[in-house]
PDB file of C-alpha atoms in Angstrom:
ATOM      1  CA  UNK A   1     -45.449 138.664  28.958  1.00  0.00           C
ATOM      2  CA  UNK A   2     -46.519 136.680  26.000  1.00  0.00           C
ATOM      3  CA  UNK A   3     -45.925 133.523  27.645  1.00  0.00           C
ATOM      4  CA  UNK A   4     -48.330 134.398  30.303  1.00  0.00           C
ATOM      5  CA  UNK A   5     -51.136 135.214  27.987  1.00  0.00           C
ATOM      6  CA  UNK A   6     -50.269 132.085  26.209  1.00  0.00           C
ATOM      7  CA  UNK A   7     -50.532 129.889  29.549  1.00  0.00           C
ATOM      8  CA  UNK A   8     -53.804 131.499  30.512  1.00  0.00           C
ATOM      9  CA  UNK A   9     -55.258 131.306  27.469  1.00  0.00           C
ATOM     10  CA  UNK A  10     -54.237 127.542  27.094  1.00  0.00           C
ATOM     11  CA  UNK A  11     -56.003 126.754  30.657  1.00  0.00           C
ATOM     12  CA  UNK A  12     -58.941 128.764  29.703  1.00  0.00           C
ATOM     13  CA  UNK A  13     -59.315 126.291  26.447  1.00  0.00           C
ATOM     14  CA  UNK A  14     -58.546 123.390  28.344  1.00  0.00           C
ATOM     15  CA  UNK A  15     -61.469 123.909  30.568  1.00  0.00           C
ATOM     16  CA  UNK A  16     -63.573 124.862  28.303  1.00  0.00           C
ATOM     17  CA  UNK A  17     -62.898 121.655  26.374  1.00  0.00           C
ATOM     18  CA  UNK A  18     -63.221 119.474  29.504  1.00  0.00           C
ATOM     19  CA  UNK A  19     -66.722 120.931  30.321  1.00  0.00           C
ATOM     20  CA  UNK A  20     -67.883 120.918  26.557  1.00  0.00           C
ATOM     21  CA  UNK A  21     -67.227 116.858  26.877  1.00  0.00           C
ATOM     22  CA  UNK A  22     -68.763 116.440  30.372  1.00  0.00           C
ATOM     23  CA  UNK A  23     -71.953 118.739  28.740  1.00  0.00           C
ATOM     24  CA  UNK A  24     -71.883 116.655  25.538  1.00  0.00           C
ATOM     25  CA  UNK A  25     -71.952 113.241  27.639  1.00  0.00           C
ATOM     26  CA  UNK A  26     -74.335 114.549  29.859  1.00  0.00           C
ATOM     27  CA  UNK A  27     -76.890 115.327  26.450  1.00  0.00           C
ATOM     28  CA  UNK A  28     -75.889 111.814  25.016  1.00  0.00           C
ATOM     29  CA  UNK A  29     -76.596 109.938  28.186  1.00  0.00           C
ATOM     30  CA  UNK A  30     -80.181 111.796  28.417  1.00  0.00           C
ATOM     31  CA  UNK A  31     -80.621 111.039  25.087  1.00  0.00           C
ATOM     32  CA  UNK A  32     -79.870 107.386  24.765  1.00  0.00           C
ATOM     33  CA  UNK A  33     -82.533 106.644  27.902  1.00  0.00           C
ATOM     34  CA  UNK A  34     -85.026 108.610  26.243  1.00  0.00           C
ATOM     35  CA  UNK A  35     -84.821 106.861  23.178  1.00  0.00           C
ATOM     36  CA  UNK A  36     -84.634 103.844  25.345  1.00  0.00           C
ATOM     37  CA  UNK A  37     -87.882 104.454  27.142  1.00  0.00           C
ATOM     38  CA  UNK A  38     -89.384 105.068  24.307  1.00  0.00           C
ATOM     39  CA  UNK A  39     -88.526 102.268  22.404  1.00  0.00           C
ATOM     40  CA  UNK A  40     -89.828 100.185  25.395  1.00  0.00           C
ATOM     41  CA  UNK A  41     -92.818 101.488  25.534  1.00  0.00           C
ATOM     42  CA  UNK A  42     -93.481 100.925  21.908  1.00  0.00           C
ATOM     43  CA  UNK A  43     -92.518  97.824  22.167  1.00  0.00           C
ATOM     44  CA  UNK A  44     -94.892  97.051  24.912  1.00  0.00           C
ATOM     45  CA  UNK A  45     -98.268  98.714  23.159  1.00  0.00           C
ATOM     46  CA  UNK A  46     -97.427  97.071  20.324  1.00  0.00           C
ATOM     47  CA  UNK A  47     -97.446  93.714  21.820  1.00  0.00           C
ATOM     48  CA  UNK A  48    -100.840  94.267  23.578  1.00  0.00           C
ATOM     49  CA  UNK A  49    -102.172  95.928  20.029  1.00  0.00           C
ATOM     50  CA  UNK A  50    -100.884  92.564  18.151  1.00  0.00           C
ATOM     51  CA  UNK A  51    -102.014  90.379  20.698  1.00  0.00           C
ATOM     52  CA  UNK A  52    -106.213  92.267  20.337  1.00  0.00           C
ATOM     53  CA  UNK A  53    -105.640  92.030  16.457  1.00  0.00           C
ATOM     54  CA  UNK A  54    -104.534  88.373  16.608  1.00  0.00           C
ATOM     55  CA  UNK A  55    -108.173  87.603  19.250  1.00  0.00           C
ATOM     56  CA  UNK A  56    -110.025  89.686  16.376  1.00  0.00           C
ATOM     57  CA  UNK A  57    -109.029  87.638  13.757  1.00  0.00           C
ATOM     58  CA  UNK A  58    -109.883  84.537  15.534  1.00  0.00           C
ATOM     59  CA  UNK A  59    -113.279  86.076  16.117  1.00  0.00           C
ATOM     60  CA  UNK A  60    -116.672  84.628  13.879  1.00  0.00           C
ATOM     61  CA  UNK A  61    -119.513  85.623  15.385  1.00  0.00           C
ATOM     62  CA  UNK A  62    -121.382  88.863  16.557  1.00  0.00           C
ATOM     63  CA  UNK A  63    -121.031  87.522  20.270  1.00  0.00           C
ATOM     64  CA  UNK A  64    -117.319  87.520  19.706  1.00  0.00           C
ATOM     65  CA  UNK A  65    -117.733  90.749  18.745  1.00  0.00           C
ATOM     66  CA  UNK A  66    -119.343  91.873  21.782  1.00  0.00           C
ATOM     67  CA  UNK A  67    -116.421  90.734  23.988  1.00  0.00           C
ATOM     68  CA  UNK A  68    -113.956  92.161  21.534  1.00  0.00           C
ATOM     69  CA  UNK A  69    -115.247  95.714  22.199  1.00  0.00           C
ATOM     70  CA  UNK A  70    -114.254  96.447  25.570  1.00  0.00           C
ATOM     71  CA  UNK A  71    -111.196  95.317  25.013  1.00  0.00           C
ATOM     72  CA  UNK A  72    -110.341  97.232  21.913  1.00  0.00           C
ATOM     73  CA  UNK A  73    -111.519 100.237  24.164  1.00  0.00           C
ATOM     74  CA  UNK A  74    -109.177  98.668  27.140  1.00  0.00           C
ATOM     75  CA  UNK A  75    -105.993  98.611  24.720  1.00  0.00           C
ATOM     76  CA  UNK A  76    -106.931 102.080  23.139  1.00  0.00           C
ATOM     77  CA  UNK A  77    -106.671 103.596  26.679  1.00  0.00           C
ATOM     78  CA  UNK A  78    -103.664 101.491  27.512  1.00  0.00           C
ATOM     79  CA  UNK A  79    -101.964 102.954  24.809  1.00  0.00           C
ATOM     80  CA  UNK A  80    -103.085 106.489  25.504  1.00  0.00           C
ATOM     81  CA  UNK A  81    -102.199 106.260  29.328  1.00  0.00           C
ATOM     82  CA  UNK A  82     -98.684 104.733  28.670  1.00  0.00           C
ATOM     83  CA  UNK A  83     -97.674 107.161  25.760  1.00  0.00           C
ATOM     84  CA  UNK A  84     -98.740 110.668  28.256  1.00  0.00           C
ATOM     85  CA  UNK A  85     -96.391 108.765  30.889  1.00  0.00           C
ATOM     86  CA  UNK A  86     -93.659 107.718  28.740  1.00  0.00           C
ATOM     87  CA  UNK A  87     -93.637 111.625  27.430  1.00  0.00           C
ATOM     88  CA  UNK A  88     -93.785 112.580  31.166  1.00  0.00           C
ATOM     89  CA  UNK A  89     -91.079 110.519  32.053  1.00  0.00           C
ATOM     90  CA  UNK A  90     -89.087 111.897  29.174  1.00  0.00           C
ATOM     91  CA  UNK A  91     -89.749 115.283  30.559  1.00  0.00           C
ATOM     92  CA  UNK A  92     -88.946 114.696  33.476  1.00  0.00           C
ATOM     93  CA  UNK A  93     -85.283 113.117  32.831  1.00  0.00           C
ATOM     94  CA  UNK A  94     -84.775 115.991  30.369  1.00  0.00           C
ATOM     95  CA  UNK A  95     -85.088 118.639  33.227  1.00  0.00           C
ATOM     96  CA  UNK A  96     -83.076 116.709  35.327  1.00  0.00           C
ATOM     97  CA  UNK A  97     -80.383 116.971  32.274  1.00  0.00           C
ATOM     98  CA  UNK A  98     -80.395 120.309  31.679  1.00  0.00           C
ATOM     99  CA  UNK A  99     -80.609 121.492  35.209  1.00  0.00           C
ATOM    100  CA  UNK A 100     -77.165 119.149  35.631  1.00  0.00           C
ATOM    101  CA  UNK A 101     -75.700 121.234  32.675  1.00  0.00           C
ATOM    102  CA  UNK A 102     -76.500 124.571  33.775  1.00  0.00           C
ATOM    103  CA  UNK A 103     -74.655 123.362  36.947  1.00  0.00           C
ATOM    104  CA  UNK A 104     -71.977 122.997  34.990  1.00  0.00           C
ATOM    105  CA  UNK A 105     -71.957 125.945  33.434  1.00  0.00           C
ATOM    106  CA  UNK A 106     -72.750 128.106  36.655  1.00  0.00           C
ATOM    107  CA  UNK A 107     -69.812 126.032  38.488  1.00  0.00           C
ATOM    108  CA  UNK A 108     -67.738 127.218  35.160  1.00  0.00           C
ATOM    109  CA  UNK A 109     -68.344 130.849  35.314  1.00  0.00           C
ATOM    110  CA  UNK A 110     -67.909 130.912  38.607  1.00  0.00           C
ATOM    111  CA  UNK A 111     -64.380 129.652  38.971  1.00  0.00           C
ATOM    112  CA  UNK A 112     -64.347 132.174  35.540  1.00  0.00           C
ATOM    113  CA  UNK A 113     -65.270 135.315  37.628  1.00  0.00           C
ATOM    114  CA  UNK A 114     -62.817 133.943  41.119  1.00  0.00           C
ATOM    115  CA  UNK A 115     -59.495 133.774  38.387  1.00  0.00           C
ATOM    116  CA  UNK A 116     -60.363 137.177  36.677  1.00  0.00           C
ATOM    117  CA  UNK A 117     -60.685 138.978  40.046  1.00  0.00           C
ATOM    118  CA  UNK A 118     -57.777 137.101  41.154  1.00  0.00           C
ATOM    119  CA  UNK A 119     -55.828 138.719  38.005  1.00  0.00           C
ATOM    120  CA  UNK A 120     -57.287 141.838  38.922  1.00  0.00           C
ATOM    121  CA  UNK A 121     -56.251 142.128  41.932  1.00  0.00           C
ATOM    122  CA  UNK A 122     -52.845 140.974  41.166  1.00  0.00           C
ATOM    123  CA  UNK A 123     -52.858 143.501  38.085  1.00  0.00           C
ATOM    124  CA  UNK A 124     -53.415 146.134  41.001  1.00  0.00           C
ATOM    125  CA  UNK A 125     -51.332 145.283  43.493  1.00  0.00           C
ATOM    126  CA  UNK A 126     -48.317 145.567  40.729  1.00  0.00           C
ATOM    127  CA  UNK A 127     -49.759 148.621  39.496  1.00  0.00           C
ATOM    128  CA  UNK A 128     -49.748 150.177  43.158  1.00  0.00           C
ATOM    129  CA  UNK A 129     -46.611 148.749  43.743  1.00  0.00           C
ATOM    130  CA  UNK A 130     -44.895 150.509  40.342  1.00  0.00           C
ATOM    131  CA  UNK A 131     -46.793 153.851  40.992  1.00  0.00           C
ATOM    132  CA  UNK A 132     -45.217 154.043  44.723  1.00  0.00           C
ATOM    133  CA  UNK A 133     -42.069 153.089  43.374  1.00  0.00           C
ATOM    134  CA  UNK A 134     -39.241 156.235  43.629  1.00  0.00           C
ATOM    135  CA  UNK A 135     -38.618 157.658  40.149  1.00  0.00           C
ATOM    136  CA  UNK A 136     -35.368 157.922  39.271  1.00  0.00           C
TER     137      UNK A 136
END
């Protein structure tokens, strides 16, 4: 009797460990993708900003500064737009990863429910047979 419980417990533990490993892999893949996305966005915007600062350092008169003003505003606007779009993309990726994790959890719950239902039906049949057997 204890052997049956041990086997069921070991099977459930293996299944839980496998699912936990899958969830961790999904979470790490998402974190890696989001981190890479943010680093790429930062690198792009830093390069654009430093290119603008290089142009600003070369400006020597008021006329050069007048031409720099619209470029500075454009760089600032692009920085904000890129930050917003990167944030939205990171949120979307994280949402998809969370949906995949939720789907894994749902399938685990459904599998456990089916296994439990089968065990309950098996126990009910055994109990019915035991009560139906004639007493000696």
